[in-house]
Structures are given as structure tokens and as C-alpha cells.
């Protein structure tokens, strides 16, 4: 039996790692990190600190096809977007699946997922199977209709999606979708081994996981003290305006990384609808539409975010730069 803890350098996976060490003993655990080569240097340093201090067996997993995030985007000729999320699949999911299959043993994977992180995660359970969606659908027309029954569609796009699902169901088509990567290997692997998932902090709050580490004399990633709320690719394709505001104000080297990344890939990091069109200075001859370069995003956010500046001043007054008020 292999007990695996995927770590990201963030607070949730760190608390999960410490919990597992206390419960099972460090000698019985393996920590893994999926390296996108697009993380902040602070995160890489924090991972080193965590691995050295715990003494855990540690594996860094990376894509065998792509040399990290920028190489992936260069070869796809675009950056990922909230609609087209190939980065997670290529740089995290595939390396992790390959690793699990290579173990040829029963596994329990301990995930640092919490329900209050997002609506999607709020539906997750404390126990699950790692290869669940090879055996049951992750999406079907019935599921789409049921989701929209709970939260009625608000945008034109959502209404079209619902109508399409209803029309397909009327024709007797449920269009079930399953995961497919290495499907044959996985089905064979699962006939011999168990693929359990446990999420010990599923019902915990952000504060609880932070103090789980602090109370055990483990530092948390310093990025949290600089105003960030999550750790991972820096920035993530899903970075919000407040997250970009923090990058603009506190991480000039990351802005430079984004500018040179856009040149290297030959595309813009953010989709055109990330900021209003009047701020766009780029033009895509293929689509004949304007696009927003990173400089445009900086200009828009700097013009717009007076409120965020005020928030930062309030935080400064409180003496803590973290949204979690960790210093207090
Ligand atoms: S953290 Fe964001 S950018 Fe990185 S792999 Fe995940 S979705 Fe993609």
C-alpha cells in the first residue's frame, strides 16, 4: 500500500501532509509535487523547506511531453483560458496518473481539498476514488439539466447549453462523458489495485488549515503574507483582477515574466474579455479583433482599482498584509 500526498506549497496540502505524518508516520508516506515550471520562486523555496523539515520521500513530477507551462503554450500557440484548460491536464493530471500507474500497488491519495474553496469543491466528499470518472460520467445531459434546475441559467451561453441538453435528451441521447487518458491501462490497473482518495480537511476553513501548520511550528508559504489567497501557477490563467492588482503592486518580476512570456508564445496571456475593449492596444489579424496585452491589463487595473488600494491601506493599518490576518 502506498500513501501519497500531493503537495503544492499551499496551506491546504501542507496541513494534509502534516496530518498524514502524525497519523501514519513520515516513513510510510510519499509527497509528490506536479511542477508546471510557472510557480513563484517563493513557492519552490517553501517546498524545499517543507520537504527538508519533514524528511519525507519526495517526487517532483513533470510532463514528459512539454517542458513546463511556457513550452506547452508555445507549442499550442496560445495560453490556456477559463474555457480551454489544457494546462492542468498536461502538466498536472497526466504526470500524476502516470506516476500512480507506475506504482503497481494499492494507493490512498490524500488531497488537501476544502468545500469552501469553490462551488465545485463544495460538492466533493471526504472519500472518493482517484479514477472515478473512468467508470462513471463526469458530465451528461441529465447532469446539465439538473445543475441548471438548481441554479437557473443567467447568460445567453448558459441558456443555449441548457436548451441543447434538453433537445438531446428529448431524442433519447444522454451524451455521457468519461475520462479517456490511458483508459485501457487504468481499467486493467484498477482490476488489481485500489485507488482511494481521502480529504481530511474537506470541512475545514482556510483559517483552520493555516493554524494547523502554525500550531505545529511549521511556517506557511510567504506568498500568503503578501496578500495572495492561493498558491499555484503564478499567475494562474484564472487570476482575478484583485490577484493581478497584487502582482502589479508587489511582484514586478512576475510582470516582466508575463511580458516576455507573451512575446515567446506569440499570444496574449489573458482573453480579450478580461478587460474592457477600450483598453486593448493589440490586434489579432486572424480574428480581426482587438486583444489585450499584459501592459493593457496593468493600465486598466491601475486606473480602476482605487478600492483595492484602499483595502491594502487598511490592511497595512492592521499590520498584516495577509487576507487571513495571519500575523495577528
Ligand atoms: S494553476 Fe492555473 S495555470 Fe496552473 S495548471 Fe492549474 S489552471 Fe493552469
Tab-separated table of C-alpha atoms and ligand atoms in Angstrom:
chain	number	residue	atom	x	y	z
A	1	UNK	CA	0.000	0.000	0.000
A	2	UNK	CA	1.349	3.442	-0.963
A	3	UNK	CA	0.144	6.551	0.875
A	4	UNK	CA	0.561	9.583	-1.363
A	5	UNK	CA	0.168	13.272	-0.501
A	6	UNK	CA	0.213	15.666	-3.480
A	7	UNK	CA	1.644	18.986	-2.269
A	8	UNK	CA	1.570	22.383	-3.986
A	9	UNK	CA	3.353	24.625	-1.487
A	10	UNK	CA	-0.073	25.901	-0.384
A	11	UNK	CA	-1.700	25.861	3.036
A	12	UNK	CA	-4.265	23.092	2.395
A	13	UNK	CA	-1.913	20.428	1.049
A	14	UNK	CA	0.612	21.334	3.749
A	15	UNK	CA	-1.923	20.763	6.548
A	16	UNK	CA	-2.868	17.475	4.888
A	17	UNK	CA	0.776	16.415	4.778
A	18	UNK	CA	1.298	17.221	8.476
A	19	UNK	CA	-1.926	15.414	9.403
A	20	UNK	CA	-0.803	12.295	7.490
A	21	UNK	CA	2.668	12.375	9.060
A	22	UNK	CA	1.105	12.454	12.535
A	23	UNK	CA	-1.346	9.693	11.696
A	24	UNK	CA	0.748	7.301	9.576
A	25	UNK	CA	4.406	8.219	10.195
A	26	UNK	CA	6.615	10.031	7.715
A	27	UNK	CA	8.399	6.816	6.714
A	28	UNK	CA	5.141	5.435	5.293
A	29	UNK	CA	4.306	8.410	3.065
A	30	UNK	CA	5.295	9.805	-0.322
A	31	UNK	CA	4.876	13.501	-1.178
A	32	UNK	CA	4.525	14.486	-4.828
A	33	UNK	CA	4.611	17.886	-6.500
A	34	UNK	CA	3.489	18.466	-10.113
A	35	UNK	CA	5.874	21.131	-11.372
A	36	UNK	CA	4.453	23.431	-14.064
A	37	UNK	CA	7.708	25.473	-14.042
A	38	UNK	CA	5.441	28.533	-13.742
A	39	UNK	CA	5.384	28.841	-9.931
A	40	UNK	CA	6.825	31.701	-7.927
A	41	UNK	CA	10.383	31.244	-6.584
A	42	UNK	CA	8.960	31.664	-3.058
A	43	UNK	CA	6.833	28.545	-3.586
A	44	UNK	CA	9.787	26.464	-4.776
A	45	UNK	CA	11.753	27.589	-1.709
A	46	UNK	CA	8.836	26.793	0.566
A	47	UNK	CA	8.542	23.282	-0.868
A	48	UNK	CA	12.250	22.731	-0.207
A	49	UNK	CA	11.758	23.925	3.371
A	50	UNK	CA	8.753	21.636	3.914
A	51	UNK	CA	10.420	18.556	2.448
A	52	UNK	CA	13.655	19.077	4.411
A	53	UNK	CA	11.892	19.792	7.697
A	54	UNK	CA	9.616	16.739	7.453
A	55	UNK	CA	12.204	14.420	5.884
A	56	UNK	CA	9.540	12.913	3.637
A	57	UNK	CA	10.210	10.883	0.470
A	58	UNK	CA	9.573	13.412	-2.287
A	59	UNK	CA	8.937	13.115	-6.030
A	60	UNK	CA	8.767	16.061	-8.426
A	61	UNK	CA	6.502	15.120	-11.336
A	62	UNK	CA	6.581	16.913	-14.659
A	63	UNK	CA	5.256	16.434	-18.155
A	64	UNK	CA	7.285	14.153	-20.398
A	65	UNK	CA	5.911	15.901	-23.473
A	66	UNK	CA	6.203	19.574	-22.545
A	67	UNK	CA	8.986	21.434	-20.761
A	68	UNK	CA	6.624	23.307	-18.453
A	69	UNK	CA	3.895	25.914	-18.888
A	70	UNK	CA	5.596	28.215	-21.399
A	71	UNK	CA	6.753	25.404	-23.671
A	72	UNK	CA	3.221	23.961	-23.608
A	73	UNK	CA	1.698	27.336	-24.557
A	74	UNK	CA	4.320	27.947	-27.248
A	75	UNK	CA	3.551	24.613	-28.870
A	76	UNK	CA	-0.219	25.126	-28.572
A	77	UNK	CA	0.335	28.656	-29.972
A	78	UNK	CA	-1.817	30.125	-27.199
A	79	UNK	CA	-2.207	30.485	-23.444
A	80	UNK	CA	-4.935	28.461	-21.714
A	81	UNK	CA	-8.140	30.221	-20.684
A	82	UNK	CA	-11.005	29.540	-18.302
A	83	UNK	CA	-12.759	27.838	-21.266
A	84	UNK	CA	-9.708	25.954	-22.586
A	85	UNK	CA	-7.825	24.496	-19.609
A	86	UNK	CA	-5.200	22.273	-21.214
A	87	UNK	CA	-2.524	23.320	-18.679
A	88	UNK	CA	-3.974	21.316	-15.771
A	89	UNK	CA	-4.420	18.224	-17.915
A	90	UNK	CA	-0.960	18.255	-19.497
A	91	UNK	CA	1.139	19.494	-16.575
A	92	UNK	CA	-0.631	18.048	-13.540
A	93	UNK	CA	-3.213	15.360	-14.289
A	94	UNK	CA	-1.243	13.321	-16.845
A	95	UNK	CA	2.058	13.262	-14.860
A	96	UNK	CA	0.118	12.261	-11.725
A	97	UNK	CA	-1.808	9.481	-13.485
A	98	UNK	CA	1.442	8.131	-14.993
A	99	UNK	CA	3.023	8.168	-11.534
A	100	UNK	CA	0.120	6.325	-9.876
A	101	UNK	CA	0.066	3.657	-12.608
A	102	UNK	CA	3.829	3.160	-12.243
A	103	UNK	CA	3.435	2.222	-8.567
A	104	UNK	CA	1.624	-1.073	-9.210
A	105	UNK	CA	0.267	-1.161	-5.669
A	106	UNK	CA	-2.869	-0.154	-3.780
A	107	UNK	CA	-2.854	3.598	-3.177
A	108	UNK	CA	-4.537	6.095	-0.905
A	109	UNK	CA	-4.166	9.665	-2.143
A	110	UNK	CA	-4.685	12.367	0.489
A	111	UNK	CA	-5.960	15.583	-1.062
A	112	UNK	CA	-5.970	18.988	0.644
A	113	UNK	CA	-9.330	19.985	-0.801
A	114	UNK	CA	-11.852	22.050	1.189
A	115	UNK	CA	-15.543	22.522	0.429
A	116	UNK	CA	-15.496	26.269	0.952
A	117	UNK	CA	-12.898	26.843	-1.791
A	118	UNK	CA	-15.450	26.833	-4.624
A	119	UNK	CA	-18.935	25.704	-5.635
A	120	UNK	CA	-17.472	22.710	-7.481
A	121	UNK	CA	-15.434	21.643	-4.466
A	122	UNK	CA	-18.429	22.090	-2.148
A	123	UNK	CA	-19.938	19.049	-3.867
A	124	UNK	CA	-16.929	16.836	-3.181
A	125	UNK	CA	-16.928	14.171	-0.495
A	126	UNK	CA	-14.429	13.139	2.185
A	127	UNK	CA	-13.753	9.813	0.450
A	128	UNK	CA	-13.685	9.078	-3.246
A	129	UNK	CA	-11.877	7.134	-5.994
A	130	UNK	CA	-8.979	8.591	-7.952
A	131	UNK	CA	-10.118	7.030	-11.248
A	132	UNK	CA	-13.838	7.558	-10.587
A	133	UNK	CA	-14.582	9.266	-13.896
A	134	UNK	CA	-13.278	6.332	-15.908
A	135	UNK	CA	-16.198	4.325	-14.522
A	136	UNK	CA	-18.965	6.908	-14.133
A	137	UNK	CA	-19.629	10.016	-16.249
A	138	UNK	CA	-18.300	13.400	-15.180
A	139	UNK	CA	-20.862	15.060	-17.452
A	140	UNK	CA	-24.137	14.142	-19.173
A	141	UNK	CA	-27.200	15.968	-20.458
A	142	UNK	CA	-29.155	14.888	-17.368
A	143	UNK	CA	-26.452	16.412	-15.167
A	144	UNK	CA	-26.524	19.687	-17.130
A	145	UNK	CA	-30.311	19.951	-16.765
A	146	UNK	CA	-30.112	19.123	-13.056
A	147	UNK	CA	-27.376	21.771	-12.482
A	148	UNK	CA	-29.476	24.428	-14.210
A	149	UNK	CA	-32.552	23.391	-12.213
A	150	UNK	CA	-30.601	24.263	-9.068
A	151	UNK	CA	-29.036	27.439	-10.499
A	152	UNK	CA	-31.091	28.720	-13.438
A	153	UNK	CA	-29.048	29.961	-16.438
A	154	UNK	CA	-28.349	33.680	-16.483
A	155	UNK	CA	-26.228	34.213	-19.605
A	156	UNK	CA	-27.120	33.598	-23.242
A	157	UNK	CA	-24.372	30.965	-23.436
A	158	UNK	CA	-25.774	29.074	-20.429
A	159	UNK	CA	-29.301	29.199	-21.864
A	160	UNK	CA	-28.032	27.713	-25.143
A	161	UNK	CA	-26.200	24.964	-23.229
A	162	UNK	CA	-29.347	24.063	-21.301
A	163	UNK	CA	-31.503	24.080	-24.437
A	164	UNK	CA	-29.042	21.827	-26.239
A	165	UNK	CA	-29.082	19.337	-23.339
A	166	UNK	CA	-32.898	19.364	-23.231
A	167	UNK	CA	-33.103	18.827	-27.010
A	168	UNK	CA	-30.625	15.940	-26.893
A	169	UNK	CA	-32.493	14.292	-24.003
A	170	UNK	CA	-35.761	14.584	-25.969
A	171	UNK	CA	-34.053	12.478	-28.647
A	172	UNK	CA	-33.055	9.906	-26.014
A	173	UNK	CA	-29.371	10.959	-26.011
A	174	UNK	CA	-27.692	11.466	-22.625
A	175	UNK	CA	-24.168	12.001	-24.120
A	176	UNK	CA	-22.261	10.685	-21.079
A	177	UNK	CA	-18.633	11.828	-20.958
A	178	UNK	CA	-15.828	9.848	-19.295
A	179	UNK	CA	-12.110	10.436	-18.801
A	180	UNK	CA	-10.118	8.712	-21.513
A	181	UNK	CA	-6.348	9.184	-20.966
A	182	UNK	CA	-4.738	5.676	-20.831
A	183	UNK	CA	-8.189	4.212	-20.316
A	184	UNK	CA	-7.204	0.617	-21.098
A	185	UNK	CA	-4.208	0.727	-18.711
A	186	UNK	CA	-6.323	2.261	-15.967
A	187	UNK	CA	-9.113	-0.270	-16.234
A	188	UNK	CA	-6.559	-3.074	-16.042
A	189	UNK	CA	-4.709	-1.376	-13.135
A	190	UNK	CA	-7.991	-0.940	-11.230
A	191	UNK	CA	-8.795	-4.632	-11.613
A	192	UNK	CA	-5.754	-5.341	-9.378
A	193	UNK	CA	-5.323	-2.307	-7.106
A	194	UNK	CA	-7.366	0.143	-5.015
A	195	UNK	CA	-7.354	3.869	-5.890
A	196	UNK	CA	-8.806	5.545	-2.796
A	197	UNK	CA	-8.875	9.269	-2.126
A	198	UNK	CA	-9.217	10.809	1.325
A	199	UNK	CA	-9.724	14.513	2.047
A	200	UNK	CA	-9.149	15.014	5.771
A	201	UNK	CA	-9.778	18.774	5.698
A	202	UNK	CA	-12.846	18.741	3.449
A	203	UNK	CA	-14.980	20.632	6.012
A	204	UNK	CA	-12.221	22.886	7.381
A	205	UNK	CA	-11.966	26.645	6.882
A	206	UNK	CA	-8.924	28.458	5.479
A	207	UNK	CA	-8.062	29.716	8.978
A	208	UNK	CA	-8.200	26.203	10.414
A	209	UNK	CA	-5.709	24.792	7.901
A	210	UNK	CA	-3.352	27.733	8.381
A	211	UNK	CA	-3.350	27.328	12.141
A	212	UNK	CA	-2.977	23.566	11.782
A	213	UNK	CA	0.513	24.271	10.388
A	214	UNK	CA	1.369	27.247	12.608
A	215	UNK	CA	0.400	25.352	15.767
A	216	UNK	CA	2.910	22.670	14.794
A	217	UNK	CA	5.702	25.195	14.312
A	218	UNK	CA	5.603	24.947	10.516
A	219	UNK	CA	5.794	28.156	8.505
A	220	UNK	CA	3.312	28.657	5.715
A	221	UNK	CA	4.187	29.917	2.231
A	222	UNK	CA	5.302	33.560	2.469
A	223	UNK	CA	3.106	34.468	-0.512
A	224	UNK	CA	0.134	34.446	1.889
A	225	UNK	CA	1.760	37.268	3.862
A	226	UNK	CA	1.960	39.335	0.682
A	227	UNK	CA	-1.780	39.324	0.034
A	228	UNK	CA	-2.265	36.245	-2.157
A	229	UNK	CA	-5.114	33.896	-1.301
A	230	UNK	CA	-3.931	30.860	-3.257
A	231	UNK	CA	-0.691	29.274	-4.291
A	232	UNK	CA	-0.028	27.588	-7.620
A	233	UNK	CA	0.987	28.849	-11.029
A	234	UNK	CA	1.992	32.471	-10.624
A	235	UNK	CA	-0.116	33.771	-12.111
A	236	UNK	CA	-2.773	31.186	-12.862
A	237	UNK	CA	-4.756	31.560	-16.080
A	238	UNK	CA	-7.765	32.192	-13.811
A	239	UNK	CA	-6.148	35.097	-11.937
A	240	UNK	CA	-8.783	37.611	-10.863
A	241	UNK	CA	-8.399	41.402	-11.077
A	242	UNK	CA	-7.572	41.668	-7.340
A	243	UNK	CA	-4.898	38.966	-7.784
A	244	UNK	CA	-3.423	40.851	-10.726
A	245	UNK	CA	-3.539	44.049	-8.656
A	246	UNK	CA	-1.319	42.365	-6.072
A	247	UNK	CA	1.079	41.210	-8.779
A	248	UNK	CA	1.258	44.714	-10.258
A	249	UNK	CA	1.988	46.269	-6.867
A	250	UNK	CA	4.252	43.683	-5.286
A	251	UNK	CA	5.722	41.391	-7.944
A	252	UNK	CA	7.329	43.462	-10.730
A	253	UNK	CA	9.448	40.454	-11.743
A	254	UNK	CA	6.253	38.480	-12.415
A	255	UNK	CA	5.004	41.249	-14.710
A	256	UNK	CA	8.271	41.012	-16.629
A	257	UNK	CA	7.830	37.219	-16.777
A	258	UNK	CA	4.347	37.747	-18.266
A	259	UNK	CA	5.596	40.273	-20.828
A	260	UNK	CA	8.437	38.054	-22.012
A	261	UNK	CA	6.085	35.029	-21.923
A	262	UNK	CA	3.646	36.795	-24.274
A	263	UNK	CA	6.495	37.540	-26.684
A	264	UNK	CA	7.805	33.962	-26.505
A	265	UNK	CA	4.402	32.354	-27.080
A	266	UNK	CA	3.265	34.978	-29.606
A	267	UNK	CA	-0.102	35.343	-27.898
A	268	UNK	CA	-1.680	37.277	-25.028
A	269	UNK	CA	-1.917	35.752	-21.542
A	270	UNK	CA	-5.481	36.940	-20.879
A	271	UNK	CA	-8.537	36.504	-23.113
A	272	UNK	CA	-9.881	39.711	-24.762
A	273	UNK	CA	-12.877	39.880	-22.403
A	274	UNK	CA	-10.585	40.104	-19.342
A	275	UNK	CA	-10.723	43.909	-19.566
A	276	UNK	CA	-12.939	46.381	-21.498
A	277	UNK	CA	-12.170	46.779	-25.204
A	278	UNK	CA	-11.290	50.450	-24.844
A	279	UNK	CA	-8.078	49.361	-23.065
A	280	UNK	CA	-6.980	46.948	-25.831
A	281	UNK	CA	-3.928	48.001	-27.826
A	282	UNK	CA	-3.295	44.658	-29.554
A	283	UNK	CA	-4.897	43.391	-32.763
A	284	UNK	CA	-5.245	39.813	-33.978
A	285	UNK	CA	-5.155	39.754	-37.799
A	286	UNK	CA	-6.590	36.227	-37.860
A	287	UNK	CA	-9.818	37.033	-35.993
A	288	UNK	CA	-9.695	40.729	-36.985
A	289	UNK	CA	-10.430	41.541	-33.326
A	290	UNK	CA	-8.639	43.613	-30.710
A	291	UNK	CA	-6.756	41.797	-27.947
A	292	UNK	CA	-5.363	42.846	-24.568
A	293	UNK	CA	-1.652	42.691	-23.877
A	294	UNK	CA	-0.317	42.496	-20.351
A	295	UNK	CA	0.515	46.236	-20.476
A	296	UNK	CA	-3.193	46.928	-21.180
A	297	UNK	CA	-4.215	44.834	-18.171
A	298	UNK	CA	-1.772	46.778	-15.984
A	299	UNK	CA	-3.163	50.113	-17.246
A	300	UNK	CA	-6.784	49.062	-16.707
A	301	UNK	CA	-6.244	47.686	-13.220
A	302	UNK	CA	-4.100	50.650	-12.178
A	303	UNK	CA	-6.820	53.057	-13.420
A	304	UNK	CA	-9.702	51.149	-11.907
A	305	UNK	CA	-8.730	49.741	-8.563
A	306	UNK	CA	-8.863	52.648	-6.139
A	307	UNK	CA	-10.920	50.480	-3.809
A	308	UNK	CA	-8.279	47.785	-3.741
A	309	UNK	CA	-5.617	50.357	-2.888
A	310	UNK	CA	-7.783	51.498	-0.017
A	311	UNK	CA	-8.140	47.904	1.134
A	312	UNK	CA	-4.380	47.499	1.117
A	313	UNK	CA	-4.001	50.639	3.214
A	314	UNK	CA	-6.469	49.249	5.724
A	315	UNK	CA	-4.517	46.005	5.842
A	316	UNK	CA	-1.311	47.996	6.362
A	317	UNK	CA	-3.001	49.759	9.281
A	318	UNK	CA	-3.847	46.389	10.763
A	319	UNK	CA	-0.204	45.465	10.414
A	320	UNK	CA	-0.883	42.331	8.366
A	321	UNK	CA	-0.562	42.028	4.597
A	322	UNK	CA	-2.390	38.715	4.516
A	323	UNK	CA	-6.101	38.402	3.781
A	324	UNK	CA	-6.093	35.790	6.552
A	325	UNK	CA	-4.652	38.251	9.120
A	326	UNK	CA	-2.062	35.603	9.977
A	327	UNK	CA	0.158	37.990	11.944
A	328	UNK	CA	-2.498	38.814	14.493
B	1	LIG	S1	-2.766	26.559	-11.530
B	1	LIG	FE1	-3.880	27.625	-13.173
B	1	LIG	S2	-2.406	27.954	-14.826
B	1	LIG	FE2	-1.539	26.388	-13.456
B	1	LIG	S3	-2.106	24.417	-14.314
B	1	LIG	FE3	-3.706	24.960	-12.848
B	1	LIG	S4	-5.292	26.086	-14.020
B	1	LIG	FE4	-3.399	26.007	-15.271
